[in-house]
């Protein structure tokens, strides 16, 4: 839930204006609007990568404002995947779990489940630098969901390389939403990506919501 959320950048530019919004558990929400309308700023504030000027962000009953990014039950699919090329696929997926100091057996079973889900079990031992782009994209999504986040944040830069990659990514994030029950917040400026059945499309202009509709 976002309540009266505002963002003014240090140079005085107002990027998000008094945004209030309620999102249900398990929804697939798409923020849609022209470049510069504030979509990524919202995502970054939810993720904790950007300070909030005023307003509140809740996840369930928890006020997220003062909770460190890594302690929010969220995952972000990062631009350019941000994988460690000298590590293998297994270790990249396991990273977040190891940071949480989970027991080895639990890490192992979670990594294997994620690998199975994304059909990348056969490349777990391969170094990132030798796998292809499609595989990297899936490893990045595997790493995002392996910690069982309540919400997955996906910025449009995540798969900007080509149309085919974007379609695959859309398919994968829909599966993550439907089959794993994870709420997905997706940002796009492409109208064609706002026509998927079941999504809630939030149209924005100049930092404000102009329309909300369920597809
Ligand atoms: P979108 O994701 O919709 O393309 P953004 O949230 O990235 O839009 O940016 C919204 C507006 O805020 C844009 O006009 C952008 O130029 C501006 N903006 C983004 N980051 C900063 C910053 N650090 N300082 C000043 N203005 C910024």
PDB file of C-alpha atoms and ligand atoms in Angstrom:
ATOM      1  CA  UNK A   1       0.000   0.000   0.000  1.00  0.00           C
ATOM      2  CA  UNK A   2       1.328   3.412  -0.952  1.00  0.00           C
ATOM      3  CA  UNK A   3      -0.034   6.393   0.962  1.00  0.00           C
ATOM      4  CA  UNK A   4       0.461   9.963  -0.213  1.00  0.00           C
ATOM      5  CA  UNK A   5       3.852   9.106  -1.649  1.00  0.00           C
ATOM      6  CA  UNK A   6       5.945  12.017  -2.934  1.00  0.00           C
ATOM      7  CA  UNK A   7       9.395  12.314  -4.434  1.00  0.00           C
ATOM      8  CA  UNK A   8      11.224  15.567  -5.000  1.00  0.00           C
ATOM      9  CA  UNK A   9      14.809  15.161  -6.215  1.00  0.00           C
ATOM     10  CA  UNK A  10      17.527  17.348  -4.639  1.00  0.00           C
ATOM     11  CA  UNK A  11      17.461  19.630  -7.702  1.00  0.00           C
ATOM     12  CA  UNK A  12      13.802  20.420  -6.949  1.00  0.00           C
ATOM     13  CA  UNK A  13      12.288  18.227  -9.656  1.00  0.00           C
ATOM     14  CA  UNK A  14       9.011  16.659  -8.497  1.00  0.00           C
ATOM     15  CA  UNK A  15       8.956  13.129  -9.881  1.00  0.00           C
ATOM     16  CA  UNK A  16       6.083  11.498  -7.944  1.00  0.00           C
ATOM     17  CA  UNK A  17       3.063  13.486  -6.744  1.00  0.00           C
ATOM     18  CA  UNK A  18       0.900  12.378  -3.857  1.00  0.00           C
ATOM     19  CA  UNK A  19       0.500   8.795  -4.980  1.00  0.00           C
ATOM     20  CA  UNK A  20      -1.902   6.536  -3.096  1.00  0.00           C
ATOM     21  CA  UNK A  21      -2.405   2.988  -4.227  1.00  0.00           C
ATOM     22  CA  UNK A  22      -3.454  -0.369  -2.845  1.00  0.00           C
ATOM     23  CA  UNK A  23      -2.155  -3.584  -4.357  1.00  0.00           C
ATOM     24  CA  UNK A  24      -3.534  -6.972  -3.328  1.00  0.00           C
ATOM     25  CA  UNK A  25      -1.398 -10.008  -2.536  1.00  0.00           C
ATOM     26  CA  UNK A  26      -0.573 -11.914  -5.680  1.00  0.00           C
ATOM     27  CA  UNK A  27      -1.486  -9.201  -8.177  1.00  0.00           C
ATOM     28  CA  UNK A  28       0.429  -8.568 -11.403  1.00  0.00           C
ATOM     29  CA  UNK A  29       0.725  -4.796 -11.571  1.00  0.00           C
ATOM     30  CA  UNK A  30       2.105  -2.906 -14.536  1.00  0.00           C
ATOM     31  CA  UNK A  31       3.129   0.735 -14.246  1.00  0.00           C
ATOM     32  CA  UNK A  32       2.723   2.175 -17.725  1.00  0.00           C
ATOM     33  CA  UNK A  33       3.529   5.599 -19.122  1.00  0.00           C
ATOM     34  CA  UNK A  34       5.989   7.625 -21.203  1.00  0.00           C
ATOM     35  CA  UNK A  35       9.644   7.798 -20.281  1.00  0.00           C
ATOM     36  CA  UNK A  36      10.217  10.221 -17.400  1.00  0.00           C
ATOM     37  CA  UNK A  37       6.759   9.981 -15.794  1.00  0.00           C
ATOM     38  CA  UNK A  38       8.121   8.568 -12.527  1.00  0.00           C
ATOM     39  CA  UNK A  39       7.605   4.803 -12.887  1.00  0.00           C
ATOM     40  CA  UNK A  40      11.134   3.755 -11.947  1.00  0.00           C
ATOM     41  CA  UNK A  41      11.234   6.261  -9.114  1.00  0.00           C
ATOM     42  CA  UNK A  42       8.228   4.507  -7.555  1.00  0.00           C
ATOM     43  CA  UNK A  43       9.849   1.103  -7.950  1.00  0.00           C
ATOM     44  CA  UNK A  44      13.119   2.358  -6.474  1.00  0.00           C
ATOM     45  CA  UNK A  45      11.338   3.886  -3.480  1.00  0.00           C
ATOM     46  CA  UNK A  46       9.505   0.606  -2.846  1.00  0.00           C
ATOM     47  CA  UNK A  47      12.790  -1.295  -3.141  1.00  0.00           C
ATOM     48  CA  UNK A  48      14.573   1.170  -0.859  1.00  0.00           C
ATOM     49  CA  UNK A  49      17.142   2.327  -3.422  1.00  0.00           C
ATOM     50  CA  UNK A  50      15.699   5.836  -3.386  1.00  0.00           C
ATOM     51  CA  UNK A  51      14.753   7.989  -0.380  1.00  0.00           C
ATOM     52  CA  UNK A  52      11.099   8.887   0.072  1.00  0.00           C
ATOM     53  CA  UNK A  53      10.414  12.634   0.318  1.00  0.00           C
ATOM     54  CA  UNK A  54       7.104  12.083   2.133  1.00  0.00           C
ATOM     55  CA  UNK A  55       4.411   9.462   2.460  1.00  0.00           C
ATOM     56  CA  UNK A  56       4.272   5.836   3.546  1.00  0.00           C
ATOM     57  CA  UNK A  57       4.908   2.461   1.954  1.00  0.00           C
ATOM     58  CA  UNK A  58       3.430  -0.612   3.640  1.00  0.00           C
ATOM     59  CA  UNK A  59       3.967  -4.288   2.929  1.00  0.00           C
ATOM     60  CA  UNK A  60       1.073  -5.917   4.741  1.00  0.00           C
ATOM     61  CA  UNK A  61       1.144  -4.249   8.140  1.00  0.00           C
ATOM     62  CA  UNK A  62       4.851  -3.395   7.992  1.00  0.00           C
ATOM     63  CA  UNK A  63       5.860   0.203   7.360  1.00  0.00           C
ATOM     64  CA  UNK A  64       8.781  -0.155   4.929  1.00  0.00           C
ATOM     65  CA  UNK A  65      10.036   3.443   5.086  1.00  0.00           C
ATOM     66  CA  UNK A  66      12.674   2.765   7.722  1.00  0.00           C
ATOM     67  CA  UNK A  67      13.439  -0.861   6.919  1.00  0.00           C
ATOM     68  CA  UNK A  68      16.734  -1.516   5.137  1.00  0.00           C
ATOM     69  CA  UNK A  69      16.361  -2.682   1.514  1.00  0.00           C
ATOM     70  CA  UNK A  70      17.810  -6.125   2.259  1.00  0.00           C
ATOM     71  CA  UNK A  71      15.338  -6.636   5.121  1.00  0.00           C
ATOM     72  CA  UNK A  72      12.251  -5.901   3.002  1.00  0.00           C
ATOM     73  CA  UNK A  73      10.601  -9.058   1.665  1.00  0.00           C
ATOM     74  CA  UNK A  74      11.249  -7.869  -1.881  1.00  0.00           C
ATOM     75  CA  UNK A  75      13.389  -8.888  -4.804  1.00  0.00           C
ATOM     76  CA  UNK A  76      14.521  -6.743  -7.680  1.00  0.00           C
ATOM     77  CA  UNK A  77      15.354  -7.981 -11.168  1.00  0.00           C
ATOM     78  CA  UNK A  78      18.330  -5.751 -11.872  1.00  0.00           C
ATOM     79  CA  UNK A  79      19.326  -4.047 -15.068  1.00  0.00           C
ATOM     80  CA  UNK A  80      22.037  -5.990 -16.944  1.00  0.00           C
ATOM     81  CA  UNK A  81      21.294  -8.882 -14.575  1.00  0.00           C
ATOM     82  CA  UNK A  82      24.214  -7.982 -12.240  1.00  0.00           C
ATOM     83  CA  UNK A  83      25.530 -11.514 -12.138  1.00  0.00           C
ATOM     84  CA  UNK A  84      29.043 -12.429 -10.996  1.00  0.00           C
ATOM     85  CA  UNK A  85      30.725 -13.705 -14.135  1.00  0.00           C
ATOM     86  CA  UNK A  86      33.567 -15.517 -12.333  1.00  0.00           C
ATOM     87  CA  UNK A  87      31.081 -17.555 -10.263  1.00  0.00           C
ATOM     88  CA  UNK A  88      29.003 -20.441 -11.528  1.00  0.00           C
ATOM     89  CA  UNK A  89      25.222 -20.434 -11.913  1.00  0.00           C
ATOM     90  CA  UNK A  90      24.662 -22.291  -8.638  1.00  0.00           C
ATOM     91  CA  UNK A  91      26.664 -19.781  -6.600  1.00  0.00           C
ATOM     92  CA  UNK A  92      24.957 -16.824  -8.246  1.00  0.00           C
ATOM     93  CA  UNK A  93      21.521 -18.164  -7.376  1.00  0.00           C
ATOM     94  CA  UNK A  94      22.651 -19.092  -3.856  1.00  0.00           C
ATOM     95  CA  UNK A  95      24.086 -15.656  -3.086  1.00  0.00           C
ATOM     96  CA  UNK A  96      21.096 -14.114  -1.307  1.00  0.00           C
ATOM     97  CA  UNK A  97      20.457 -17.293   0.670  1.00  0.00           C
ATOM     98  CA  UNK A  98      24.068 -17.403   1.875  1.00  0.00           C
ATOM     99  CA  UNK A  99      23.871 -13.746   2.949  1.00  0.00           C
ATOM    100  CA  UNK A 100      20.944 -14.808   5.123  1.00  0.00           C
ATOM    101  CA  UNK A 101      23.078 -17.548   6.675  1.00  0.00           C
ATOM    102  CA  UNK A 102      20.627 -20.333   5.903  1.00  0.00           C
ATOM    103  CA  UNK A 103      21.729 -23.950   6.462  1.00  0.00           C
ATOM    104  CA  UNK A 104      23.526 -25.575   3.552  1.00  0.00           C
ATOM    105  CA  UNK A 105      20.812 -28.199   2.890  1.00  0.00           C
ATOM    106  CA  UNK A 106      18.116 -25.569   2.664  1.00  0.00           C
ATOM    107  CA  UNK A 107      20.216 -23.464   0.293  1.00  0.00           C
ATOM    108  CA  UNK A 108      20.841 -26.541  -1.834  1.00  0.00           C
ATOM    109  CA  UNK A 109      17.195 -27.538  -2.097  1.00  0.00           C
ATOM    110  CA  UNK A 110      16.041 -23.967  -2.822  1.00  0.00           C
ATOM    111  CA  UNK A 111      18.672 -23.467  -5.544  1.00  0.00           C
ATOM    112  CA  UNK A 112      17.719 -26.772  -7.148  1.00  0.00           C
ATOM    113  CA  UNK A 113      14.023 -25.917  -7.037  1.00  0.00           C
ATOM    114  CA  UNK A 114      14.651 -22.533  -8.682  1.00  0.00           C
ATOM    115  CA  UNK A 115      16.863 -24.178 -11.308  1.00  0.00           C
ATOM    116  CA  UNK A 116      14.138 -26.705 -12.038  1.00  0.00           C
ATOM    117  CA  UNK A 117      11.505 -23.950 -12.273  1.00  0.00           C
ATOM    118  CA  UNK A 118      13.556 -22.059 -14.869  1.00  0.00           C
ATOM    119  CA  UNK A 119      14.821 -25.180 -16.623  1.00  0.00           C
ATOM    120  CA  UNK A 120      18.499 -24.399 -16.031  1.00  0.00           C
ATOM    121  CA  UNK A 121      19.444 -27.456 -13.960  1.00  0.00           C
ATOM    122  CA  UNK A 122      21.938 -28.643 -16.587  1.00  0.00           C
ATOM    123  CA  UNK A 123      24.016 -25.447 -16.385  1.00  0.00           C
ATOM    124  CA  UNK A 124      24.297 -25.079 -12.583  1.00  0.00           C
ATOM    125  CA  UNK A 125      28.050 -25.795 -12.665  1.00  0.00           C
ATOM    126  CA  UNK A 126      28.798 -23.460 -15.569  1.00  0.00           C
ATOM    127  CA  UNK A 127      30.432 -20.072 -15.109  1.00  0.00           C
ATOM    128  CA  UNK A 128      28.242 -17.096 -16.000  1.00  0.00           C
ATOM    129  CA  UNK A 129      30.698 -15.947 -18.661  1.00  0.00           C
ATOM    130  CA  UNK A 130      30.135 -19.063 -20.798  1.00  0.00           C
ATOM    131  CA  UNK A 131      26.306 -19.165 -20.778  1.00  0.00           C
ATOM    132  CA  UNK A 132      24.064 -17.339 -23.246  1.00  0.00           C
ATOM    133  CA  UNK A 133      21.874 -14.270 -22.690  1.00  0.00           C
ATOM    134  CA  UNK A 134      18.626 -16.223 -22.351  1.00  0.00           C
ATOM    135  CA  UNK A 135      20.224 -18.371 -19.665  1.00  0.00           C
ATOM    136  CA  UNK A 136      21.634 -15.318 -17.861  1.00  0.00           C
ATOM    137  CA  UNK A 137      18.178 -13.785 -17.760  1.00  0.00           C
ATOM    138  CA  UNK A 138      16.797 -16.902 -16.117  1.00  0.00           C
ATOM    139  CA  UNK A 139      19.647 -17.098 -13.622  1.00  0.00           C
ATOM    140  CA  UNK A 140      18.920 -13.483 -12.649  1.00  0.00           C
ATOM    141  CA  UNK A 141      15.238 -14.299 -12.127  1.00  0.00           C
ATOM    142  CA  UNK A 142      16.183 -17.468 -10.229  1.00  0.00           C
ATOM    143  CA  UNK A 143      18.363 -15.431  -7.914  1.00  0.00           C
ATOM    144  CA  UNK A 144      15.505 -12.960  -7.421  1.00  0.00           C
ATOM    145  CA  UNK A 145      12.885 -15.544  -6.408  1.00  0.00           C
ATOM    146  CA  UNK A 146      15.013 -18.015  -4.472  1.00  0.00           C
ATOM    147  CA  UNK A 147      14.660 -16.036  -1.235  1.00  0.00           C
ATOM    148  CA  UNK A 148      10.860 -16.319  -1.529  1.00  0.00           C
ATOM    149  CA  UNK A 149      10.107 -12.601  -1.710  1.00  0.00           C
ATOM    150  CA  UNK A 150       6.531 -11.383  -1.319  1.00  0.00           C
ATOM    151  CA  UNK A 151       7.045  -8.925  -4.164  1.00  0.00           C
ATOM    152  CA  UNK A 152       9.199  -8.987  -7.292  1.00  0.00           C
ATOM    153  CA  UNK A 153      10.137  -5.612  -8.799  1.00  0.00           C
ATOM    154  CA  UNK A 154      11.000  -5.641 -12.493  1.00  0.00           C
ATOM    155  CA  UNK A 155      12.201  -2.490 -14.212  1.00  0.00           C
ATOM    156  CA  UNK A 156      11.917  -2.201 -17.976  1.00  0.00           C
ATOM    157  CA  UNK A 157      15.679  -2.079 -18.352  1.00  0.00           C
ATOM    158  CA  UNK A 158      15.852  -5.660 -17.134  1.00  0.00           C
ATOM    159  CA  UNK A 159      15.423  -7.075 -20.645  1.00  0.00           C
ATOM    160  CA  UNK A 160      15.904  -4.254 -23.062  1.00  0.00           C
ATOM    161  CA  UNK A 161      18.304  -6.098 -25.363  1.00  0.00           C
ATOM    162  CA  UNK A 162      15.759  -7.391 -27.818  1.00  0.00           C
ATOM    163  CA  UNK A 163      12.122  -8.200 -28.396  1.00  0.00           C
ATOM    164  CA  UNK A 164      12.602 -11.930 -28.096  1.00  0.00           C
ATOM    165  CA  UNK A 165      14.317 -11.603 -24.731  1.00  0.00           C
ATOM    166  CA  UNK A 166      11.505  -9.328 -23.504  1.00  0.00           C
ATOM    167  CA  UNK A 167       8.838 -11.825 -24.534  1.00  0.00           C
ATOM    168  CA  UNK A 168      10.656 -14.600 -22.701  1.00  0.00           C
ATOM    169  CA  UNK A 169      11.026 -12.386 -19.662  1.00  0.00           C
ATOM    170  CA  UNK A 170       7.302 -11.525 -19.732  1.00  0.00           C
ATOM    171  CA  UNK A 171       6.485 -15.228 -19.900  1.00  0.00           C
ATOM    172  CA  UNK A 172       8.803 -15.973 -16.988  1.00  0.00           C
ATOM    173  CA  UNK A 173       7.509 -13.201 -14.736  1.00  0.00           C
ATOM    174  CA  UNK A 174       3.922 -14.282 -15.415  1.00  0.00           C
ATOM    175  CA  UNK A 175       4.839 -17.806 -14.354  1.00  0.00           C
ATOM    176  CA  UNK A 176       6.536 -16.439 -11.231  1.00  0.00           C
ATOM    177  CA  UNK A 177       3.322 -14.569 -10.455  1.00  0.00           C
ATOM    178  CA  UNK A 178       0.912 -17.406 -11.174  1.00  0.00           C
ATOM    179  CA  UNK A 179       2.802 -20.488 -10.082  1.00  0.00           C
ATOM    180  CA  UNK A 180       4.818 -19.095  -7.165  1.00  0.00           C
ATOM    181  CA  UNK A 181       2.137 -16.612  -6.068  1.00  0.00           C
ATOM    182  CA  UNK A 182       4.620 -13.737  -5.891  1.00  0.00           C
ATOM    183  CA  UNK A 183       3.193 -10.230  -6.406  1.00  0.00           C
ATOM    184  CA  UNK A 184       4.891  -8.657  -9.442  1.00  0.00           C
ATOM    185  CA  UNK A 185       5.360  -4.939 -10.047  1.00  0.00           C
ATOM    186  CA  UNK A 186       6.476  -4.314 -13.611  1.00  0.00           C
ATOM    187  CA  UNK A 187       7.440  -1.049 -15.270  1.00  0.00           C
ATOM    188  CA  UNK A 188       7.056  -0.462 -19.006  1.00  0.00           C
ATOM    189  CA  UNK A 189       6.568   2.252 -21.604  1.00  0.00           C
ATOM    190  CA  UNK A 190       5.375  -0.266 -24.207  1.00  0.00           C
ATOM    191  CA  UNK A 191       1.617  -0.394 -24.695  1.00  0.00           C
ATOM    192  CA  UNK A 192       1.876  -3.901 -26.154  1.00  0.00           C
ATOM    193  CA  UNK A 193       3.000  -5.148 -22.744  1.00  0.00           C
ATOM    194  CA  UNK A 194      -0.159  -3.882 -21.030  1.00  0.00           C
ATOM    195  CA  UNK A 195      -2.547  -6.300 -22.677  1.00  0.00           C
ATOM    196  CA  UNK A 196      -1.902  -9.420 -20.676  1.00  0.00           C
ATOM    197  CA  UNK A 197      -4.985 -10.920 -19.085  1.00  0.00           C
ATOM    198  CA  UNK A 198      -5.064 -10.625 -15.305  1.00  0.00           C
ATOM    199  CA  UNK A 199      -2.833  -7.592 -14.933  1.00  0.00           C
ATOM    200  CA  UNK A 200      -3.703  -4.368 -13.196  1.00  0.00           C
ATOM    201  CA  UNK A 201      -2.433  -1.548 -15.394  1.00  0.00           C
ATOM    202  CA  UNK A 202      -1.618   1.738 -13.681  1.00  0.00           C
ATOM    203  CA  UNK A 203      -1.211   4.484 -16.270  1.00  0.00           C
ATOM    204  CA  UNK A 204       0.937   7.428 -15.253  1.00  0.00           C
ATOM    205  CA  UNK A 205       1.736  10.881 -16.533  1.00  0.00           C
ATOM    206  CA  UNK A 206       4.002  13.518 -14.967  1.00  0.00           C
ATOM    207  CA  UNK A 207       4.291  11.693 -11.640  1.00  0.00           C
ATOM    208  CA  UNK A 208       0.561  11.086 -11.241  1.00  0.00           C
ATOM    209  CA  UNK A 209      -1.780   8.159 -11.806  1.00  0.00           C
ATOM    210  CA  UNK A 210      -4.212   8.934 -14.615  1.00  0.00           C
ATOM    211  CA  UNK A 211      -5.947   5.579 -14.918  1.00  0.00           C
ATOM    212  CA  UNK A 212      -6.142   2.158 -13.250  1.00  0.00           C
ATOM    213  CA  UNK A 213      -7.701  -0.783 -14.990  1.00  0.00           C
ATOM    214  CA  UNK A 214      -7.813  -4.514 -14.587  1.00  0.00           C
ATOM    215  CA  UNK A 215      -7.272  -6.404 -17.843  1.00  0.00           C
TER     216      UNK A 215
HETATM  217  P1  LIG B   1      10.389   6.624 -15.831  1.00  0.00           P
HETATM  218  O1  LIG B   1      10.787   5.391 -15.110  1.00  0.00           O
HETATM  219  O2  LIG B   1       8.917   6.797 -15.928  1.00  0.00           O
HETATM  220  O3  LIG B   1      11.060   6.748 -17.173  1.00  0.00           O
HETATM  221  P2  LIG B   1      11.904   7.993 -13.784  1.00  0.00           P
HETATM  222  O4  LIG B   1      11.237   7.594 -12.519  1.00  0.00           O
HETATM  223  O5  LIG B   1      13.178   7.332 -14.137  1.00  0.00           O
HETATM  224  O6  LIG B   1      10.868   7.896 -14.985  1.00  0.00           O
HETATM  225  O7  LIG B   1      12.163   9.565 -13.740  1.00  0.00           O
HETATM  226  C1  LIG B   1      11.109  10.481 -13.491  1.00  0.00           C
HETATM  227  C2  LIG B   1      11.623  11.884 -13.668  1.00  0.00           C
HETATM  228  O8  LIG B   1      12.534  12.189 -12.627  1.00  0.00           O
HETATM  229  C3  LIG B   1      12.353  12.100 -14.986  1.00  0.00           C
HETATM  230  O9  LIG B   1      11.976  13.352 -15.513  1.00  0.00           O
HETATM  231  C4  LIG B   1      13.807  12.098 -14.585  1.00  0.00           C
HETATM  232  O10 LIG B   1      14.563  12.940 -15.421  1.00  0.00           O
HETATM  233  C5  LIG B   1      13.760  12.649 -13.181  1.00  0.00           C
HETATM  234  N1  LIG B   1      14.861  12.128 -12.362  1.00  0.00           N
HETATM  235  C6  LIG B   1      15.200  10.837 -12.166  1.00  0.00           C
HETATM  236  N2  LIG B   1      16.258  10.725 -11.338  1.00  0.00           N
HETATM  237  C7  LIG B   1      16.592  12.017 -10.999  1.00  0.00           C
HETATM  238  C8  LIG B   1      17.604  12.596 -10.166  1.00  0.00           C
HETATM  239  N3  LIG B   1      18.486  11.836  -9.493  1.00  0.00           N
HETATM  240  N4  LIG B   1      17.635  13.943 -10.067  1.00  0.00           N
HETATM  241  C9  LIG B   1      16.740  14.730 -10.711  1.00  0.00           C
HETATM  242  N5  LIG B   1      15.757  14.236 -11.518  1.00  0.00           N
HETATM  243  C10 LIG B   1      15.691  12.910 -11.661  1.00  0.00           C
END
